XYZ file of C-alpha atoms in Angstrom:
436
model
C -14.397 -15.969 -15.229
C -11.331 -18.296 -14.819
C -12.629 -21.102 -13.299
C -11.158 -24.085 -12.067
C -11.127 -27.260 -13.624
C -14.119 -29.362 -12.878
C -16.303 -26.629 -11.400
C -19.192 -26.137 -10.063
C -17.693 -29.289 -8.918
C -14.507 -27.502 -7.151
C -13.723 -24.092 -6.246
C -12.447 -21.633 -3.600
C -15.994 -20.115 -3.237
C -17.159 -24.144 -2.696
C -13.960 -24.879 -0.029
C -15.452 -21.209 1.820
C -19.137 -22.772 1.540
C -18.071 -25.677 2.760
C -15.629 -24.534 5.899
C -18.773 -22.420 6.796
C -21.101 -25.064 6.603
C -18.107 -27.302 9.183
C -18.189 -24.718 11.603
C -22.615 -24.642 11.405
C -22.627 -29.344 12.528
C -21.598 -28.510 15.875
C -25.515 -27.019 16.359
C -26.403 -30.565 15.047
C -24.877 -32.193 18.008
C -28.125 -32.976 19.821
C -29.522 -36.523 21.228
C -32.386 -36.118 18.637
C -30.950 -34.159 15.902
C -32.259 -31.067 15.566
C -29.938 -28.101 15.525
C -29.357 -25.459 18.308
C -30.513 -21.596 16.568
C -27.671 -20.250 17.524
C -23.934 -21.407 17.215
C -20.603 -19.966 17.445
C -18.533 -20.164 14.269
C -15.032 -20.460 16.249
C -15.976 -22.352 19.982
C -19.593 -23.819 19.184
C -22.469 -24.074 21.187
C -22.800 -21.923 24.003
C -23.546 -23.794 27.060
C -26.150 -21.671 28.561
C -27.829 -21.699 24.998
C -31.026 -22.229 25.128
C -32.505 -25.686 23.783
C -35.705 -23.464 22.286
C -36.128 -22.684 18.419
C -38.282 -22.021 16.293
C -40.083 -25.290 13.347
C -38.721 -23.077 10.469
C -34.766 -22.572 12.578
C -35.066 -26.903 12.720
C -36.675 -27.391 8.984
C -34.685 -24.982 6.910
C -31.468 -26.515 5.993
C -32.234 -29.629 3.498
C -31.714 -27.539 -0.205
C -28.104 -25.834 1.348
C -26.797 -28.600 2.953
C -28.112 -31.342 0.187
C -26.405 -28.757 -2.331
C -23.221 -28.475 -0.774
C -22.884 -32.516 0.183
C -23.638 -33.160 -3.565
C -20.621 -30.523 -5.097
C -18.599 -31.487 -2.836
C -19.590 -35.499 -2.329
C -19.579 -35.644 1.544
C -22.881 -36.842 2.504
C -22.270 -35.235 6.259
C -24.235 -31.864 5.608
C -27.607 -33.308 3.592
C -27.667 -36.086 5.644
C -27.690 -34.129 8.982
C -30.144 -31.584 7.691
C -32.489 -35.052 6.587
C -32.174 -35.954 10.256
C -32.941 -32.502 11.707
C -36.412 -32.716 9.182
C -37.371 -36.138 10.073
C -37.048 -35.952 13.995
C -39.319 -32.758 13.537
C -42.121 -34.659 11.350
C -42.042 -36.966 14.397
C -43.411 -34.281 16.859
C -46.233 -33.618 14.802
C -49.458 -33.851 16.581
C -52.344 -36.458 16.358
C -53.651 -34.440 13.968
C -51.212 -34.000 11.394
C -49.720 -29.884 12.708
C -46.881 -28.532 13.962
C -46.573 -25.677 16.467
C -44.340 -22.600 16.140
C -41.365 -23.373 18.882
C -40.389 -26.538 20.313
C -37.306 -27.657 22.860
C -35.185 -29.861 20.473
C -33.558 -31.434 23.473
C -37.114 -32.965 24.590
C -38.860 -32.874 21.419
C -41.672 -30.688 23.283
C -43.509 -28.247 21.957
C -42.899 -24.429 23.728
C -45.388 -22.290 21.469
C -47.929 -24.818 20.412
C -49.823 -22.076 17.380
C -50.184 -24.016 14.452
C -49.786 -22.126 11.200
C -47.895 -21.400 7.518
C -46.273 -17.638 8.763
C -43.765 -16.696 11.260
C -41.736 -19.273 12.311
C -42.919 -22.294 10.311
C -43.002 -20.624 7.181
C -39.691 -22.006 4.890
C -39.954 -25.580 6.993
C -43.017 -26.293 4.705
C -41.099 -24.169 2.291
C -37.858 -26.140 2.315
C -39.703 -29.412 1.862
C -41.538 -28.678 -1.534
C -38.908 -27.285 -3.113
C -35.694 -30.097 -1.208
C -38.548 -32.493 -3.634
C -38.433 -30.708 -6.382
C -34.335 -29.921 -6.410
C -33.325 -33.770 -4.809
C -35.938 -35.322 -6.667
C -36.775 -36.711 -3.610
C -40.448 -38.468 -2.473
C -40.021 -38.598 1.020
C -39.419 -34.821 1.540
C -42.571 -34.401 -1.195
C -45.055 -37.218 0.982
C -44.146 -35.395 4.237
C -45.483 -31.739 2.984
C -48.213 -33.236 1.428
C -49.583 -35.173 5.070
C -48.781 -31.110 6.120
C -51.037 -29.843 3.725
C -54.211 -32.279 3.852
C -53.730 -30.842 7.850
C -53.680 -27.587 6.716
C -56.050 -27.428 4.628
C -58.776 -29.401 7.249
C -57.648 -27.498 10.109
C -56.274 -23.619 9.078
C -58.183 -22.929 6.200
C -60.930 -20.717 6.443
C -62.340 -18.923 3.117
C -59.118 -19.061 1.067
C -57.430 -17.254 3.996
C -55.274 -19.290 6.767
C -55.507 -19.181 10.326
C -53.785 -20.045 13.631
C -54.861 -22.899 15.142
C -54.129 -25.101 18.429
C -51.666 -27.804 17.632
C -53.519 -30.197 18.730
C -56.877 -29.598 19.489
C -57.375 -27.702 15.497
C -59.393 -24.881 17.358
C -58.585 -20.937 16.194
C -56.082 -19.056 18.096
C -54.824 -16.093 16.388
C -57.748 -15.150 13.483
C -54.744 -13.127 12.064
C -52.994 -12.518 8.332
C -49.120 -12.032 8.583
C -47.445 -10.988 5.696
C -44.856 -13.517 5.904
C -47.645 -15.929 4.845
C -47.587 -14.493 1.436
C -45.182 -16.949 -0.255
C -47.838 -19.697 -0.113
C -49.734 -18.821 -2.855
C -46.303 -19.567 -5.135
C -45.687 -22.321 -3.402
C -49.313 -24.221 -4.145
C -48.343 -23.220 -7.583
C -45.805 -25.450 -7.799
C -47.464 -28.470 -6.818
C -49.910 -27.263 -9.534
C -52.754 -26.108 -6.927
C -53.942 -23.247 -9.456
C -57.339 -22.805 -8.173
C -56.579 -22.497 -4.483
C -53.360 -20.754 -4.963
C -55.021 -17.887 -6.916
C -58.353 -17.513 -4.288
C -55.920 -17.208 -1.404
C -53.509 -14.778 -3.286
C -56.754 -12.167 -4.466
C -57.146 -12.640 -0.387
C -53.805 -11.541 -0.094
C -53.753 -8.497 -2.784
C -56.937 -7.243 -1.805
C -55.023 -6.185 1.832
C -51.835 -4.761 -0.239
C -54.545 -2.339 -2.103
C -55.853 -1.323 0.881
C -52.834 -0.290 2.136
C -50.799 0.017 -0.692
C -48.422 -2.307 1.388
C -48.756 -5.623 3.171
C -48.963 -4.958 7.414
C -46.683 -7.255 9.060
C -50.309 -8.748 10.326
C -53.864 -8.062 9.926
C -56.758 -8.533 11.449
C -59.102 -10.779 9.251
C -62.266 -10.465 11.697
C -61.888 -6.315 11.760
C -60.231 -6.236 8.104
C -57.399 -3.748 9.625
C -54.098 -3.728 11.033
C -53.122 -5.019 14.644
C -51.675 -2.525 16.853
C -48.140 -2.418 17.167
C -47.938 -4.713 13.414
C -48.900 -1.805 11.014
C -45.090 -2.100 9.375
C -44.344 -3.050 6.186
C -40.562 -3.876 6.183
C -40.280 -4.144 2.095
C -40.947 -8.018 1.982
C -41.088 -9.435 -0.560
C -43.405 -12.449 -0.181
C -46.075 -11.371 -2.270
C -44.247 -9.885 -5.389
C -42.593 -14.050 -5.065
C -46.094 -15.481 -5.281
C -46.885 -12.628 -8.134
C -44.007 -13.929 -10.210
C -44.503 -18.122 -9.592
C -48.515 -17.591 -10.375
C -47.839 -15.453 -13.715
C -45.237 -18.036 -14.479
C -47.622 -21.059 -14.276
C -50.775 -19.069 -16.064
C -49.736 -15.810 -17.869
C -52.576 -14.107 -16.047
C -51.282 -10.419 -16.309
C -53.376 -9.584 -12.804
C -49.373 -10.438 -11.706
C -47.913 -7.626 -13.529
C -50.892 -5.545 -12.371
C -49.591 -6.434 -8.710
C -45.864 -5.890 -9.815
C -46.739 -2.853 -10.778
C -48.192 -1.699 -8.115
C -45.729 -2.896 -5.636
C -43.339 -0.993 -7.726
C -45.250 2.349 -7.768
C -46.360 2.388 -3.915
C -42.187 1.531 -2.766
C -41.458 4.265 -5.319
C -43.556 6.465 -3.724
C -43.687 5.965 -0.200
C -40.242 4.414 0.754
C -37.990 5.953 -1.556
C -35.490 8.224 0.427
C -31.774 10.024 -1.131
C -29.880 6.588 0.361
C -32.214 4.007 -0.372
C -35.767 2.377 0.579
C -37.166 2.546 4.154
C -38.642 0.373 6.134
C -42.524 1.829 6.468
C -43.050 1.903 10.166
C -46.900 2.702 9.862
C -49.308 1.514 6.647
C -51.670 3.813 7.478
C -49.837 7.074 7.974
C -46.633 6.000 5.426
C -44.515 6.898 8.658
C -40.551 5.867 7.127
C -38.280 3.978 9.623
C -34.468 4.435 9.661
C -33.126 1.495 8.356
C -33.868 -0.710 5.080
C -33.779 -4.372 5.256
C -31.486 -6.424 3.613
C -33.858 -8.548 1.882
C -35.584 -5.581 -0.061
C -32.228 -6.033 -2.271
C -31.754 -10.145 -1.866
C -35.666 -10.604 -2.766
C -38.369 -8.378 -3.087
C -35.839 -6.300 -5.798
C -35.348 -9.547 -7.512
C -38.167 -11.086 -7.789
C -39.893 -7.991 -9.163
C -37.446 -7.763 -11.839
C -38.104 -11.434 -12.665
C -41.808 -10.922 -13.125
C -41.302 -8.837 -15.917
C -38.470 -10.487 -17.541
C -40.308 -13.776 -18.514
C -37.268 -14.892 -20.764
C -34.724 -14.408 -18.516
C -32.085 -17.555 -18.135
C -32.879 -18.058 -14.404
C -36.683 -18.861 -16.413
C -34.974 -21.384 -18.315
C -35.656 -18.221 -20.906
C -34.235 -17.648 -24.312
C -33.865 -19.581 -27.180
C -31.946 -22.622 -28.231
C -28.633 -22.067 -28.860
C -28.594 -18.641 -27.970
C -25.683 -19.573 -25.354
C -27.616 -19.090 -22.144
C -26.014 -22.441 -20.966
C -22.794 -23.800 -20.373
C -21.058 -26.547 -19.971
C -19.238 -27.302 -16.418
C -18.174 -30.365 -14.532
C -14.835 -32.479 -15.323
C -13.840 -32.589 -19.108
C -16.665 -29.541 -19.703
C -19.362 -32.871 -19.996
C -22.141 -31.611 -18.373
C -24.326 -28.669 -19.150
C -25.361 -25.882 -16.219
C -27.849 -23.493 -16.794
C -30.502 -25.141 -18.506
C -33.582 -24.021 -16.660
C -35.368 -25.218 -13.600
C -33.513 -22.942 -11.056
C -34.513 -23.032 -7.386
C -34.754 -19.847 -5.142
C -34.390 -20.511 -1.160
C -35.739 -18.740 0.792
C -33.476 -16.006 0.525
C -33.871 -15.595 -3.456
C -30.411 -17.632 -4.051
C -30.534 -19.267 -7.013
C -29.673 -22.939 -6.636
C -28.899 -25.007 -10.452
C -30.358 -28.265 -10.125
C -27.937 -29.544 -13.216
C -25.141 -28.377 -10.900
C -26.344 -31.341 -8.421
C -26.746 -33.452 -10.792
C -23.187 -33.246 -12.844
C -21.540 -33.436 -9.582
C -22.986 -36.308 -7.947
C -25.352 -38.569 -10.711
C -23.414 -37.250 -14.251
C -19.748 -39.437 -13.265
C -22.139 -42.691 -12.394
C -24.362 -42.348 -15.080
C -20.793 -41.795 -17.492
C -19.147 -45.145 -15.866
C -22.502 -47.018 -16.649
C -22.777 -46.687 -20.093
C -18.996 -47.033 -20.516
C -19.307 -50.670 -18.768
C -22.029 -51.017 -20.928
C -20.634 -50.691 -24.074
C -17.053 -52.459 -23.278
C -19.555 -55.373 -21.802
C -21.112 -55.485 -25.377
C -18.129 -54.545 -27.039
C -16.557 -58.417 -26.147
C -16.477 -61.295 -28.345
C -18.534 -63.933 -27.032
C -17.271 -66.804 -25.461
C -15.416 -64.199 -23.219
C -15.210 -66.231 -19.654
C -18.546 -65.056 -17.656
C -15.597 -64.220 -15.098
C -14.372 -61.281 -16.559
C -17.900 -60.000 -17.099
C -18.905 -60.415 -13.766
C -16.521 -57.850 -12.754
C -18.855 -55.472 -14.396
C -21.726 -53.444 -12.199
C -23.210 -53.470 -15.782
C -27.050 -55.243 -15.875
C -26.909 -56.842 -19.399
C -30.160 -55.972 -21.172
C -31.822 -56.419 -23.989
C -31.944 -53.376 -26.257
C -35.640 -51.831 -26.614
C -37.649 -51.189 -29.742
C -38.368 -47.670 -29.656
C -41.408 -46.219 -27.886
C -40.781 -48.762 -25.822
C -39.666 -46.857 -21.742
C -37.233 -49.989 -21.455
C -33.173 -49.215 -20.747
C -30.332 -50.624 -21.737
C -29.306 -50.751 -17.964
C -32.132 -52.686 -16.828
C -32.604 -56.434 -17.489
C -34.673 -58.179 -20.183
C -38.436 -57.243 -19.528
C -37.680 -55.016 -17.155
C -39.780 -51.786 -16.877
C -38.009 -48.450 -16.153
C -40.048 -46.947 -13.246
C -39.762 -42.939 -12.955
C -39.565 -41.209 -9.304
C -42.424 -39.308 -9.027
C -40.831 -36.165 -9.508
C -38.894 -37.193 -12.391
C -39.279 -35.874 -16.096
C -37.358 -39.346 -17.877
C -35.556 -36.918 -20.719
C -35.668 -33.566 -18.158
C -33.682 -35.488 -15.099
C -33.186 -31.989 -13.064
C -36.618 -31.173 -14.065
C -36.143 -28.234 -16.555
C -40.624 -28.618 -17.372
C -40.110 -26.296 -13.893
C -39.525 -23.118 -15.650
C -41.807 -24.045 -18.621
C -45.031 -23.693 -16.629
C -43.658 -22.665 -13.117
C -45.098 -25.920 -11.301
C -44.044 -29.079 -10.845
C -45.741 -32.623 -12.010
C -46.607 -35.232 -9.310
C -47.917 -37.864 -11.666
C -45.959 -40.156 -14.286
C -46.625 -38.802 -17.432
């Protein structure tokens, strides 16, 4: 494709994305900053729109909106997403849990079941992935605090149940297929032991039915009435992909093979792949969900293609990366891609290119100018520079020429000094939460 100069920080698709996002912003114009669940793209929020929305509907914007803000330079979108996240954070219960549905105007919880499944799932997903994509300590700390409460109140024998958000008492002892994303999310934080055990529980359900029923009763070890279907959801395959990247264990390839054979055997039709209406007898429904192609097939493909460029695969210099930004000075596609909740890939390098890279170039230019000035120049001319004068460090030290003499450089919690957009994510499938 012929791209506009300055891509990915400009271009017709980016302008269309910005226009679409602006039509969503009226939903965020509430006293709390938490958005309505539905907005009319032409007229804004309907006067009759309900203020009750699910937790995920409030907390699943930060990846897309922050990406848009950093590509365009307009902070409006990221600020709206952050305000919603912080408002939701402040509504958590005394024991650190959030419920399923909230009134965004009064901040009262309408549904008080706390868990990691439907209505909540992508909220937790976006706290972790937002922390990785944006190198953001605040988002990571939010998730870690939630995770402590989740492990304390909802985890039983490596299953995760639903509990009352204020008391922690069990309200629904069921496993939902949407919860199968959780082992993959844990692997991103390096919690591999727990992730592997939970994945094995979920995998045992798959092997029992040839797919994951929407609801599975843990005490009874069987499907829940009227929730026996399998709409070819991707979550367990997604977790298999992450865990295989993190461990190299071929068990996850076996799950991929099982999934492929099951889908081919029980769901294939002349026109596509149908939702399984009932896993007990493999009746089919006359529909194929869009996420089957967008996510399920994509994660299966990536599970079996470890050198794919979305994993940062290939060998150095094979042309898997590309130039971008003003003057082609940015490296794009180098690895560490983050998938949003619909499996669309976001390149952290693009965000860095369009926001931080320009700032870094200006800082380096100012430093070089200041160092090239002859001694004795008036301090007034140097005071116009925004650069902090430094003494060059000796090899191996963590000091920077952009710091004052003797000042130590400290890296953010999720940062890799030589890889500012966490390319190591693509190597080991996880993020390092220390400063090594």
